[in-house]
Short mmCIF file of C-alpha atoms in Angstrom, two decimals:
data_model
loop_
_atom_site.label_atom_id
_atom_site.label_comp_id
_atom_site.label_asym_id
_atom_site.label_seq_id
_atom_site.Cartn_x
_atom_site.Cartn_y
_atom_site.Cartn_z
CA MET A 9 30.93 87.17 275.38
CA ALA A 10 32.54 84.85 272.89
CA GLN A 11 36.06 83.68 273.68
CA ARG A 12 38.62 84.27 270.78
CA GLY A 13 41.55 81.92 271.41
CA GLY A 14 42.73 80.60 274.78
CA THR A 15 40.41 79.33 277.53
CA SER A 16 37.95 81.79 279.20
CA ILE A 17 38.24 82.52 282.82
CA ASP A 18 35.24 83.52 285.01
CA SER A 19 36.46 87.10 286.09
CA ASP A 20 33.81 87.23 288.72
CA THR A 21 35.22 84.50 290.99
CA GLU A 22 38.99 84.30 289.99
CA ARG A 23 41.31 85.95 292.67
CA TYR A 24 45.04 85.59 293.04
CA ASP A 25 47.49 85.94 295.85
CA PHE A 26 50.09 87.15 293.34
CA VAL A 27 49.39 89.57 290.49
CA VAL A 28 51.67 91.10 287.85
CA VAL A 29 50.53 94.29 286.19
CA SER A 30 52.21 95.47 283.09
CA ASN A 31 51.31 97.57 280.01
CA ARG A 32 51.23 94.51 277.70
CA LEU A 33 50.13 90.90 278.41
CA PRO A 34 52.90 88.31 277.78
CA VAL A 35 51.08 87.07 274.68
CA ASP A 36 50.44 88.17 271.18
CA ARG A 37 47.36 87.27 269.20
CA VAL A 38 48.04 85.16 266.12
CA VAL A 39 45.97 83.42 263.43
CA ARG A 40 46.31 79.72 262.83
CA ARG A 41 46.36 78.28 259.26
CA ASP A 42 42.68 77.31 259.71
CA GLY A 43 41.89 80.88 260.36
CA THR A 44 41.05 80.57 264.04
CA PRO A 45 42.63 83.14 266.41
CA ASP A 46 45.07 81.97 269.03
CA TRP A 47 47.80 83.35 271.33
CA GLN A 48 51.60 82.95 271.40
CA PRO A 49 54.26 84.16 273.98
CA SER A 50 55.60 87.71 273.32
CA PRO A 51 59.27 87.92 272.54
CA GLY A 52 60.04 90.92 274.73
CA GLY A 53 62.47 91.17 277.56
CA LEU A 54 59.90 91.95 280.24
CA VAL A 55 57.93 88.77 279.33
CA THR A 56 61.16 86.68 279.39
CA ALA A 57 61.95 87.97 282.81
CA LEU A 58 58.53 87.63 284.42
CA GLU A 59 56.97 84.50 282.85
CA PRO A 60 59.04 82.14 285.05
CA VAL A 61 57.97 84.12 288.16
CA MET A 62 54.32 83.99 287.10
CA ARG A 63 54.47 80.24 286.57
CA ALA A 64 56.10 79.59 289.90
CA ASN A 65 53.35 81.62 291.75
CA ASP A 66 50.32 80.55 289.71
CA GLY A 67 49.24 84.13 289.74
CA GLY A 68 47.17 86.49 287.52
CA TRP A 69 48.54 88.92 284.84
CA VAL A 70 46.77 92.22 284.21
CA GLY A 71 47.60 94.08 280.93
CA TRP A 72 46.66 95.25 277.52
CA THR A 73 46.35 92.78 274.59
CA GLY A 74 48.29 95.08 272.15
CA THR A 75 45.24 95.60 270.01
CA ALA A 76 43.18 98.74 270.05
CA ASP A 77 39.41 98.47 270.69
CA ASP A 78 39.76 94.83 271.77
CA ASP A 79 36.93 93.49 274.12
CA GLN A 80 38.84 90.27 274.88
CA GLY A 81 37.65 88.94 278.07
CA PRO A 82 39.83 87.15 280.94
CA PHE A 83 41.34 83.98 279.50
CA GLU A 84 44.07 81.50 279.95
CA ALA A 85 46.94 80.85 277.47
CA ASP A 86 49.82 78.52 277.73
CA GLY A 87 48.97 78.04 281.57
CA LEU A 88 48.94 81.78 282.27
CA HIS A 89 45.94 83.47 283.82
CA LEU A 90 45.41 86.67 281.77
CA HIS A 91 43.08 89.63 282.49
CA PRO A 92 43.03 92.23 279.65
CA VAL A 93 42.64 95.96 280.12
CA PRO A 94 40.93 97.31 276.89
CA LEU A 95 42.23 100.49 275.28
CA SER A 96 40.71 102.56 272.44
CA ALA A 97 42.70 103.72 269.59
CA GLY A 98 42.81 107.16 270.85
CA GLU A 99 43.96 105.99 274.23
CA VAL A 100 46.86 104.05 272.54
CA GLU A 101 47.78 107.05 270.70
CA ARG A 102 47.83 109.40 273.76
CA TYR A 103 48.72 107.17 276.69
CA TYR A 104 51.16 104.83 274.95
CA GLU A 105 52.52 106.58 271.93
CA GLY A 106 52.13 109.95 273.41
CA PHE A 107 52.81 110.29 277.17
CA SER A 108 54.65 107.02 277.72
CA ASN A 109 56.93 106.96 274.72
CA ASP A 110 57.07 110.63 273.59
CA THR A 111 57.44 112.10 277.07
CA ILE A 112 58.56 109.74 279.74
CA TRP A 113 60.85 107.58 277.48
CA PRO A 114 62.96 110.31 276.10
CA LEU A 115 62.99 112.18 279.39
CA TYR A 116 64.18 109.16 281.41
CA HIS A 117 66.86 108.39 278.75
CA ASP A 118 68.69 111.60 279.32
CA VAL A 119 66.71 113.68 276.69
CA ILE A 120 68.54 112.07 273.81
CA ALA A 121 65.49 112.99 271.88
CA GLN A 122 63.33 116.04 273.03
CA PRO A 123 60.38 115.00 275.16
CA THR A 124 56.95 116.55 274.45
CA TYR A 125 54.88 117.88 277.42
CA ASN A 126 51.20 117.71 276.44
CA ARG A 127 48.26 118.10 278.96
CA GLU A 128 45.95 115.95 276.87
CA THR A 129 48.41 112.99 276.67
CA TRP A 130 48.93 113.39 280.47
CA GLU A 131 45.19 113.37 281.12
CA THR A 132 44.80 110.09 279.14
CA TYR A 133 47.85 108.62 281.03
CA VAL A 134 46.09 109.28 284.22
CA GLU A 135 42.83 107.72 283.12
CA VAL A 136 44.46 104.63 281.72
CA ASN A 137 46.55 104.22 284.94
CA ARG A 138 43.36 104.47 286.89
CA ARG A 139 41.80 101.62 284.77
CA PHE A 140 44.77 99.36 285.24
CA ALA A 141 44.57 99.99 289.02
CA GLU A 142 40.90 99.23 289.01
CA ALA A 143 41.51 95.92 287.13
CA SER A 144 44.24 94.84 289.47
CA ALA A 145 42.20 95.58 292.60
CA ASP A 146 39.52 93.33 291.15
CA VAL A 147 41.51 90.38 290.72
CA ALA A 148 43.74 90.56 293.72
CA ALA A 149 42.77 88.34 296.66
CA GLU A 150 42.95 89.72 300.37
CA GLY A 151 46.38 90.59 301.34
CA ALA A 152 47.79 89.76 297.93
CA MET A 153 51.20 90.77 296.59
CA VAL A 154 50.95 92.98 293.40
CA TRP A 155 53.90 93.64 291.31
CA VAL A 156 53.46 96.62 288.93
CA GLN A 157 55.87 96.99 286.07
CA ASP A 158 57.46 99.95 284.27
CA TYR A 159 57.19 103.52 283.25
CA GLN A 160 53.80 103.27 281.60
CA LEU A 161 52.06 102.58 285.05
CA GLN A 162 53.84 104.93 287.38
CA LEU A 163 50.53 106.17 288.91
CA VAL A 164 49.17 102.74 289.55
CA PRO A 165 50.72 102.01 292.89
CA ARG A 166 48.99 105.05 294.67
CA MET A 167 45.65 104.45 292.80
CA LEU A 168 45.76 100.79 293.70
CA ARG A 169 46.64 101.50 297.39
CA GLU A 170 43.69 103.98 297.72
CA ARG A 171 41.44 101.21 296.64
CA ARG A 172 42.97 98.35 298.32
CA PRO A 173 45.18 99.32 301.34
CA ASP A 174 45.38 95.61 302.30
CA LEU A 175 47.73 94.81 299.35
CA VAL A 176 51.47 94.47 299.38
CA ILE A 177 52.52 96.65 296.37
CA GLY A 178 55.88 96.46 294.61
CA PHE A 179 56.99 98.53 291.46
CA PHE A 180 59.91 97.86 289.17
CA ASN A 181 61.14 100.54 286.78
CA HIS A 182 62.73 98.77 283.82
CA ILE A 183 64.27 101.85 282.35
CA PRO A 184 66.59 104.57 283.96
CA PHE A 185 65.30 107.10 286.32
CA PRO A 186 66.80 110.62 285.41
CA ALA A 187 68.79 112.94 287.54
CA TYR A 188 66.68 115.66 289.19
CA GLY A 189 67.98 118.28 286.83
CA LEU A 190 66.17 116.51 283.98
CA PHE A 191 63.30 115.03 285.86
CA SER A 192 62.28 118.54 287.15
CA GLN A 193 61.37 119.48 283.52
CA LEU A 194 58.27 117.27 283.89
CA PRO A 195 55.30 119.42 284.60
CA TRP A 196 53.64 116.53 286.49
CA ARG A 197 56.70 115.47 288.42
CA ARG A 198 55.03 115.55 291.86
CA GLN A 199 52.10 113.40 290.67
CA ILE A 200 54.66 110.73 289.36
CA VAL A 201 56.58 110.58 292.58
CA GLU A 202 53.40 110.44 294.53
CA GLY A 203 52.28 107.60 292.38
CA LEU A 204 55.34 105.63 292.89
CA LEU A 205 55.30 106.12 296.70
CA GLY A 206 52.12 104.17 296.73
CA ALA A 207 54.29 101.14 296.50
CA ASP A 208 55.93 99.48 299.48
CA LEU A 209 59.08 98.71 297.47
CA ILE A 210 60.29 100.47 294.29
CA GLY A 211 62.97 98.70 292.30
CA PHE A 212 65.54 100.26 289.86
CA GLN A 213 68.05 98.56 287.62
CA ARG A 214 71.05 100.59 288.96
CA ARG A 215 72.04 102.11 292.27
CA ALA A 216 72.26 105.48 290.58
CA ASP A 217 68.64 105.19 289.44
CA ALA A 218 67.48 104.53 292.98
CA GLY A 219 69.55 107.52 294.14
CA ASN A 220 67.99 109.85 291.50
CA PHE A 221 64.46 108.87 292.65
CA LEU A 222 65.29 109.54 296.28
CA ARG A 223 66.93 112.81 295.39
CA ALA A 224 63.58 113.76 293.52
CA VAL A 225 61.67 112.79 296.82
CA ARG A 226 63.86 115.04 298.81
CA ARG A 227 63.78 117.84 296.51
CA LEU A 228 60.12 117.92 295.93
CA PHE A 229 58.84 117.08 299.33
CA HIS A 230 61.71 117.95 301.77
CA VAL A 231 61.60 114.62 303.61
CA PRO A 232 64.65 112.58 304.58
CA THR A 233 65.41 109.22 302.87
CA PRO A 234 67.98 107.68 305.04
CA HIS A 235 69.37 104.26 303.68
CA GLY A 236 66.91 104.39 300.84
CA ARG A 237 63.82 104.47 303.20
CA VAL A 238 61.00 106.94 302.96
CA GLU A 239 59.02 107.12 306.23
CA LEU A 240 55.35 107.97 305.39
CA PRO A 241 53.04 109.24 308.13
CA ALA A 242 49.52 107.85 308.69
CA ALA A 243 46.86 109.44 306.65
CA GLY A 244 45.91 112.81 307.84
CA GLU A 245 49.19 113.32 309.84
CA GLY A 246 51.11 116.28 308.28
CA LYS A 247 50.70 117.86 304.78
CA TRP A 248 52.64 115.36 302.81
CA PRO A 249 53.62 112.69 301.98
CA ASN A 250 50.28 111.00 302.61
CA SER A 251 50.78 107.26 303.09
CA MET A 252 47.16 106.50 302.08
CA SER A 253 46.99 104.22 305.08
CA ASP A 254 45.69 104.68 308.71
CA GLU A 255 48.99 103.51 309.92
CA PRO A 256 52.55 104.99 309.19
CA ARG A 257 54.35 102.94 306.56
CA THR A 258 57.91 102.70 304.97
CA VAL A 259 58.65 102.85 301.29
CA VAL A 260 61.98 101.42 300.27
CA ALA A 261 63.79 102.39 297.04
CA LYS A 262 66.53 99.95 296.04
CA HIS A 263 68.42 98.60 292.82
CA PHE A 264 67.58 95.01 291.67
CA PRO A 265 69.48 94.44 288.34
CA ILE A 266 67.28 92.30 286.14
CA SER A 267 68.70 89.32 284.28
CA ILE A 268 67.78 86.51 281.97
CA ASP A 269 66.67 82.89 282.07
CA ALA A 270 70.26 81.94 281.47
CA ALA A 271 69.66 78.13 281.74
CA ALA A 272 67.21 78.34 278.83
CA TYR A 273 69.90 79.99 276.67
CA VAL A 274 72.53 77.27 277.81
CA GLN A 275 70.06 74.69 276.76
CA LEU A 276 69.41 76.08 273.30
CA VAL A 277 73.17 76.41 272.63
CA GLU A 278 73.42 72.66 273.30
CA THR A 279 70.64 71.93 270.62
CA GLU A 280 72.16 70.42 267.52
CA SER A 281 69.73 72.39 265.22
CA VAL A 282 70.87 75.56 266.68
CA ARG A 283 74.54 74.73 266.29
CA ALA A 284 73.96 73.84 262.78
CA ARG A 285 72.16 77.03 262.03
CA ALA A 286 75.09 79.07 263.53
CA ALA A 287 77.49 77.35 261.16
CA GLU A 288 75.15 77.95 258.31
CA ILE A 289 75.04 81.63 259.18
CA ARG A 290 78.83 81.92 259.03
CA ARG A 291 78.86 80.14 255.67
CA ASP A 292 76.07 82.54 254.38
CA LEU A 293 78.09 85.45 255.40
CA GLY A 294 81.13 84.09 253.46
CA ASP A 295 82.94 82.63 256.28
CA PRO A 296 84.52 85.93 257.44
CA THR A 297 87.41 85.95 259.98
CA THR A 298 85.32 88.16 262.27
CA ILE A 299 81.49 88.48 262.69
CA MET A 300 80.43 91.43 264.71
CA LEU A 301 76.67 91.54 265.87
CA GLY A 302 74.27 94.23 267.07
CA VAL A 303 70.83 93.20 268.28
CA ASP A 304 68.55 96.08 269.21
CA ARG A 305 65.18 97.57 268.94
CA LEU A 306 65.34 100.34 266.41
CA ASP A 307 65.54 103.04 268.96
CA TYR A 308 67.61 106.32 269.31
CA THR A 309 68.82 105.28 272.74
CA LYS A 310 70.65 102.19 271.31
CA GLY A 311 73.57 103.98 269.74
CA ILE A 312 73.23 102.18 266.47
CA ARG A 313 74.42 105.34 264.51
CA HIS A 314 77.54 105.54 266.71
CA ARG A 315 78.25 101.98 266.07
CA PHE A 316 77.96 102.35 262.32
CA ALA A 317 80.14 105.45 262.43
CA ALA A 318 82.98 103.88 264.12
CA TYR A 319 82.89 100.82 261.90
CA ALA A 320 82.76 102.88 258.67
CA GLU A 321 85.75 104.95 259.84
CA LEU A 322 87.75 101.72 260.55
CA LEU A 323 86.98 100.53 257.08
CA ASP A 324 87.84 103.78 255.60
CA GLU A 325 91.22 103.96 257.46
CA GLY A 326 92.03 100.20 256.27
CA LYS A 327 92.08 99.05 259.85
CA LEU A 328 89.34 96.53 259.00
CA ASP A 329 88.81 94.80 255.73
CA VAL A 330 85.27 94.08 254.43
CA ASP A 331 86.59 90.74 253.05
CA ASP A 332 87.45 89.63 256.52
CA THR A 333 84.81 91.39 258.59
CA VAL A 334 81.16 91.90 258.61
CA LEU A 335 78.79 93.64 260.92
CA VAL A 336 75.31 92.05 261.27
CA GLN A 337 72.78 94.44 262.57
CA ILE A 338 69.33 93.10 263.77
CA ALA A 339 67.08 96.16 264.31
CA SER A 340 63.62 95.00 265.25
CA PRO A 341 60.70 97.29 264.52
CA SER A 342 59.80 99.67 267.36
CA ARG A 343 57.01 102.23 267.80
CA GLU A 344 56.85 102.74 264.05
CA ARG A 345 53.84 105.25 264.19
CA VAL A 346 56.00 107.69 266.30
CA GLU A 347 57.62 110.26 264.08
CA THR A 348 60.96 110.26 265.91
CA TYR A 349 61.23 106.48 265.17
CA LYS A 350 60.26 106.88 261.49
CA ALA A 351 63.08 109.47 261.09
CA LEU A 352 65.43 107.15 262.76
CA ARG A 353 64.66 104.22 260.51
CA ASP A 354 65.09 106.44 257.49
CA GLU A 355 68.63 107.65 258.69
CA ILE A 356 69.82 104.21 259.65
CA GLU A 357 68.77 102.60 256.38
CA LEU A 358 70.39 105.51 254.42
CA THR A 359 73.61 105.03 256.47
CA VAL A 360 73.63 101.28 255.79
CA GLY A 361 73.14 101.95 251.98
CA ARG A 362 76.06 104.52 252.17
CA VAL A 363 78.45 102.26 253.88
CA ASN A 364 77.76 99.25 251.74
CA GLY A 365 77.96 101.30 248.65
CA GLU A 366 81.22 102.71 249.65
CA PHE A 367 82.99 99.65 251.14
CA GLY A 368 81.11 96.60 249.98
CA THR A 369 82.11 94.31 247.21
CA ILE A 370 80.37 91.87 244.91
CA LYS A 371 81.05 89.09 247.43
CA HIS A 372 80.82 90.90 250.71
CA SER A 373 78.66 93.59 252.28
CA ALA A 374 80.13 95.66 255.03
CA ILE A 375 76.77 95.77 256.94
CA SER A 376 74.15 92.93 256.83
CA TYR A 377 71.14 94.84 258.09
CA LEU A 378 67.89 93.12 258.93
CA HIS A 379 64.76 95.16 260.07
CA HIS A 380 62.59 92.41 261.65
CA GLY A 381 62.42 90.34 264.76
CA TYR A 382 63.58 86.72 265.06
CA PRO A 383 62.52 83.75 267.28
CA ARG A 384 64.74 82.95 270.16
CA GLU A 385 66.34 79.90 268.45
CA GLU A 386 67.50 82.09 265.56
CA MET A 387 68.63 84.87 267.84
CA VAL A 388 70.77 82.22 269.75
CA ALA A 389 72.18 80.88 266.49
CA LEU A 390 73.23 84.37 265.54
CA MET A 391 74.84 84.98 268.85
CA LEU A 392 76.73 81.66 268.65
CA ALA A 393 77.99 82.64 265.08
CA ALA A 394 79.18 86.09 266.29
CA ASP A 395 82.70 86.60 267.42
CA ILE A 396 82.03 90.04 268.94
CA MET A 397 78.81 91.50 270.38
CA LEU A 398 78.47 95.32 270.10
CA VAL A 399 76.08 96.93 272.77
CA THR A 400 76.64 100.70 272.36
CA ALA A 401 73.54 102.07 274.08
CA LEU A 402 73.63 105.82 274.83
CA ARG A 403 71.33 105.15 277.94
CA ASP A 404 69.83 101.72 278.90
CA GLY A 405 68.15 100.45 282.03
CA MET A 406 69.89 97.14 281.65
CA ASN A 407 70.26 95.72 278.13
CA LEU A 408 69.43 91.98 278.47
CA VAL A 409 71.05 91.32 275.01
CA ALA A 410 74.45 91.65 276.59
CA LYS A 411 73.57 89.01 279.10
CA GLU A 412 72.11 86.70 276.49
CA TYR A 413 75.18 86.88 274.40
CA VAL A 414 77.36 86.01 277.36
CA ALA A 415 75.03 83.00 278.20
CA THR A 416 75.36 81.66 274.73
CA ARG A 417 79.22 81.44 274.94
CA ALA A 418 79.52 78.01 276.21
CA ASP A 419 82.99 77.75 274.97
CA ASP A 420 84.16 80.78 276.93
CA ASP A 421 85.01 82.53 273.69
CA GLY A 422 83.85 85.77 272.14
CA VAL A 423 84.12 89.43 273.13
CA LEU A 424 81.43 91.78 274.55
CA VAL A 425 81.94 95.51 273.81
CA LEU A 426 79.49 97.15 276.26
CA SER A 427 78.54 100.76 276.74
CA GLU A 428 79.21 102.10 280.12
CA PHE A 429 75.77 103.61 280.03
CA ALA A 430 73.91 100.38 280.02
CA GLY A 431 72.89 99.08 283.46
CA ALA A 432 74.61 95.77 282.47
CA ALA A 433 78.01 97.52 282.74
CA ASP A 434 77.62 97.69 286.57
CA GLU A 435 77.84 93.82 286.63
CA LEU A 436 79.73 92.77 283.35
CA LYS A 437 82.94 94.58 284.18
CA GLN A 438 85.08 91.98 282.23
CA ALA A 439 83.55 93.39 279.02
CA LEU A 440 85.23 96.08 277.03
CA LEU A 441 83.48 99.12 278.42
CA VAL A 442 83.09 102.00 276.16
CA ASN A 443 81.69 105.52 275.85
CA PRO A 444 79.83 105.30 272.62
CA HIS A 445 79.91 109.06 272.24
CA ASP A 446 83.72 108.75 271.96
CA ILE A 447 83.97 107.45 268.38
CA GLU A 448 87.82 107.12 268.68
CA GLY A 449 87.44 105.06 271.88
CA LEU A 450 84.81 102.98 270.26
CA LYS A 451 87.00 102.26 267.36
CA ARG A 452 89.89 101.27 269.65
CA ALA A 453 87.66 98.93 271.53
CA ILE A 454 86.44 97.23 268.42
CA LEU A 455 89.97 96.77 267.25
CA ALA A 456 91.01 95.37 270.65
CA ALA A 457 87.98 92.90 270.38
CA VAL A 458 89.08 91.82 266.83
CA HIS A 459 92.79 91.29 267.80
CA MET A 460 92.29 90.03 271.39
CA PRO A 461 94.34 86.93 272.20
CA ARG A 462 92.31 83.78 272.67
CA GLN A 463 93.39 83.30 276.28
CA GLU A 464 92.35 86.79 277.26
CA ARG A 465 88.97 86.23 275.47
CA ARG A 466 88.42 83.00 277.49
CA THR A 467 89.34 84.64 280.79
CA ARG A 468 87.06 87.56 280.32
CA MET A 469 84.15 85.52 279.03
CA HIS A 470 84.56 82.94 281.82
CA ALA A 471 84.10 85.63 284.49
CA LEU A 472 81.17 87.20 282.67
CA ARG A 473 79.36 83.83 282.29
CA ARG A 474 79.90 83.15 286.01
CA ARG A 475 78.05 86.24 286.79
CA VAL A 476 75.19 85.85 284.41
CA LEU A 477 74.55 82.14 285.12
CA THR A 478 74.54 82.78 288.99
CA HIS A 479 72.56 85.97 288.86
CA ASP A 480 69.69 84.96 286.54
CA VAL A 481 66.13 86.04 286.34
CA GLU A 482 65.11 83.80 289.16
CA HIS A 483 67.79 85.42 291.42
CA TRP A 484 66.40 88.84 290.38
CA SER A 485 62.75 88.01 291.10
CA ARG A 486 63.59 86.17 294.36
CA ASP A 487 65.55 89.07 295.71
CA PHE A 488 62.87 91.66 294.76
CA LEU A 489 59.95 89.64 296.24
CA SER A 490 61.90 88.65 299.36
CA ALA A 491 62.71 92.46 299.90
CA LEU A 492 59.03 93.30 299.30
CA ALA A 493 57.97 90.85 301.93
CA GLU A 494 60.29 92.23 304.33
CA VAL A 495 59.08 95.85 303.93
CA ARG A 496 55.59 94.78 304.32
CA PRO A 497 54.82 91.06 304.91
CA THR A 498 51.69 89.61 303.27
CA ALA A 499 48.70 88.72 305.41
CA SER A 500 49.47 85.07 305.18
CA ALA A 501 53.09 85.60 306.26
CA GLN A 502 51.87 87.83 309.22
CA ALA A 503 49.44 85.04 310.28
CA ALA A 504 52.27 82.47 310.08
CA ALA A 505 54.45 84.71 312.26
CA GLU A 506 51.78 85.12 314.92
CA THR A 507 51.16 81.46 314.92
CA ASP A 508 54.91 80.78 315.59
#
């Protein structure tokens, strides 16, 4: 098979002691100026979080290339060993756009949008998860550690254990896990929980999410879960849960709040070109007294509508002046083939037009709205230019943007307005915490941020930065992988222990 970009890998011989499995590979296909294909790192938060871990362990990464009907073989790009799982256009529509993002995503985000429950999309979800499990089993060495990522692959842990009981399997859920009253709506709730319990360690963003999962285990299967531990019997002992192993085993569910590569953001802030770009952004916006910034995927869970409503009311009441204040909203494209997201984009852009039409002037727009993504250097410059970061998610597993903003504030200045429904609120308690559904409360928080004395800004931000810089992505991955090794040591670790 011809290799299109990257360096080919012999999939018949390559095996890894550490394997990451995620819906997407950490690269996107691009075309060079000379017309040849190549790969570049993806900008997503999951890639940002896992890439340093993968490099440190020299492991393999299993995932989809992001292009339907792609026959790309295993390859190496930017030093990463990548093993694609091909998906047809129909599978993308049913597994990814359908069950993953039109059923699981809204259900796990507190039914902010109504989930659809479709048997055909579920069947494709099962089949695609099986293919991911088979691909992972093929590249994992004996006794390897396999780390499965996120809601698109919740069945993989059990399927993988059935094929390879020698493996040490971890799973991390990057989005919330819903309360049982919501989760129970899912017709395939038992299969999802059984799939997750194929792992040795299941990680969640928040303590409450781990609690919700354990409550689902108790309600569905009537088994105790003391101290976050599920004791599974040996295969054939009892009706359920079935450990898929000849020996009893323990599954641990625990929270591990994810973070960012904070040092990389600090380094970018110190770059002269980034600082110059931040100053240029302020000039381009008319040198306002206050720049407020929102950076989100265009998603109904992010609370963009609530943010705009609060801001428009403050302008209408004369508590903010468009000549002194601007809201910059970066809304990167997201799932644009899904009808719910198409409708959201139309609504957001109509709102931007209305607010600018009503409150803008010849010199100043009330909202500077940009519907596309940016490279990391530009995002850091935007954050450096902003006086206030608005994170108003209605439900969010973590929200790494909040931590990115904090990491960029090298002068300990700036204010973070943070939704209490984002996982980051559990850690970043010195932010101004808000309930985005409470528009009056959100307005008060925005005004408090605008008028906050410099010393209070510095005190709050200093504490926030200390947390983010010490609890970075390396801290997150180290904690998770150490806990996974404790639950079920790898074959190499067991051999070392026996030698000692």
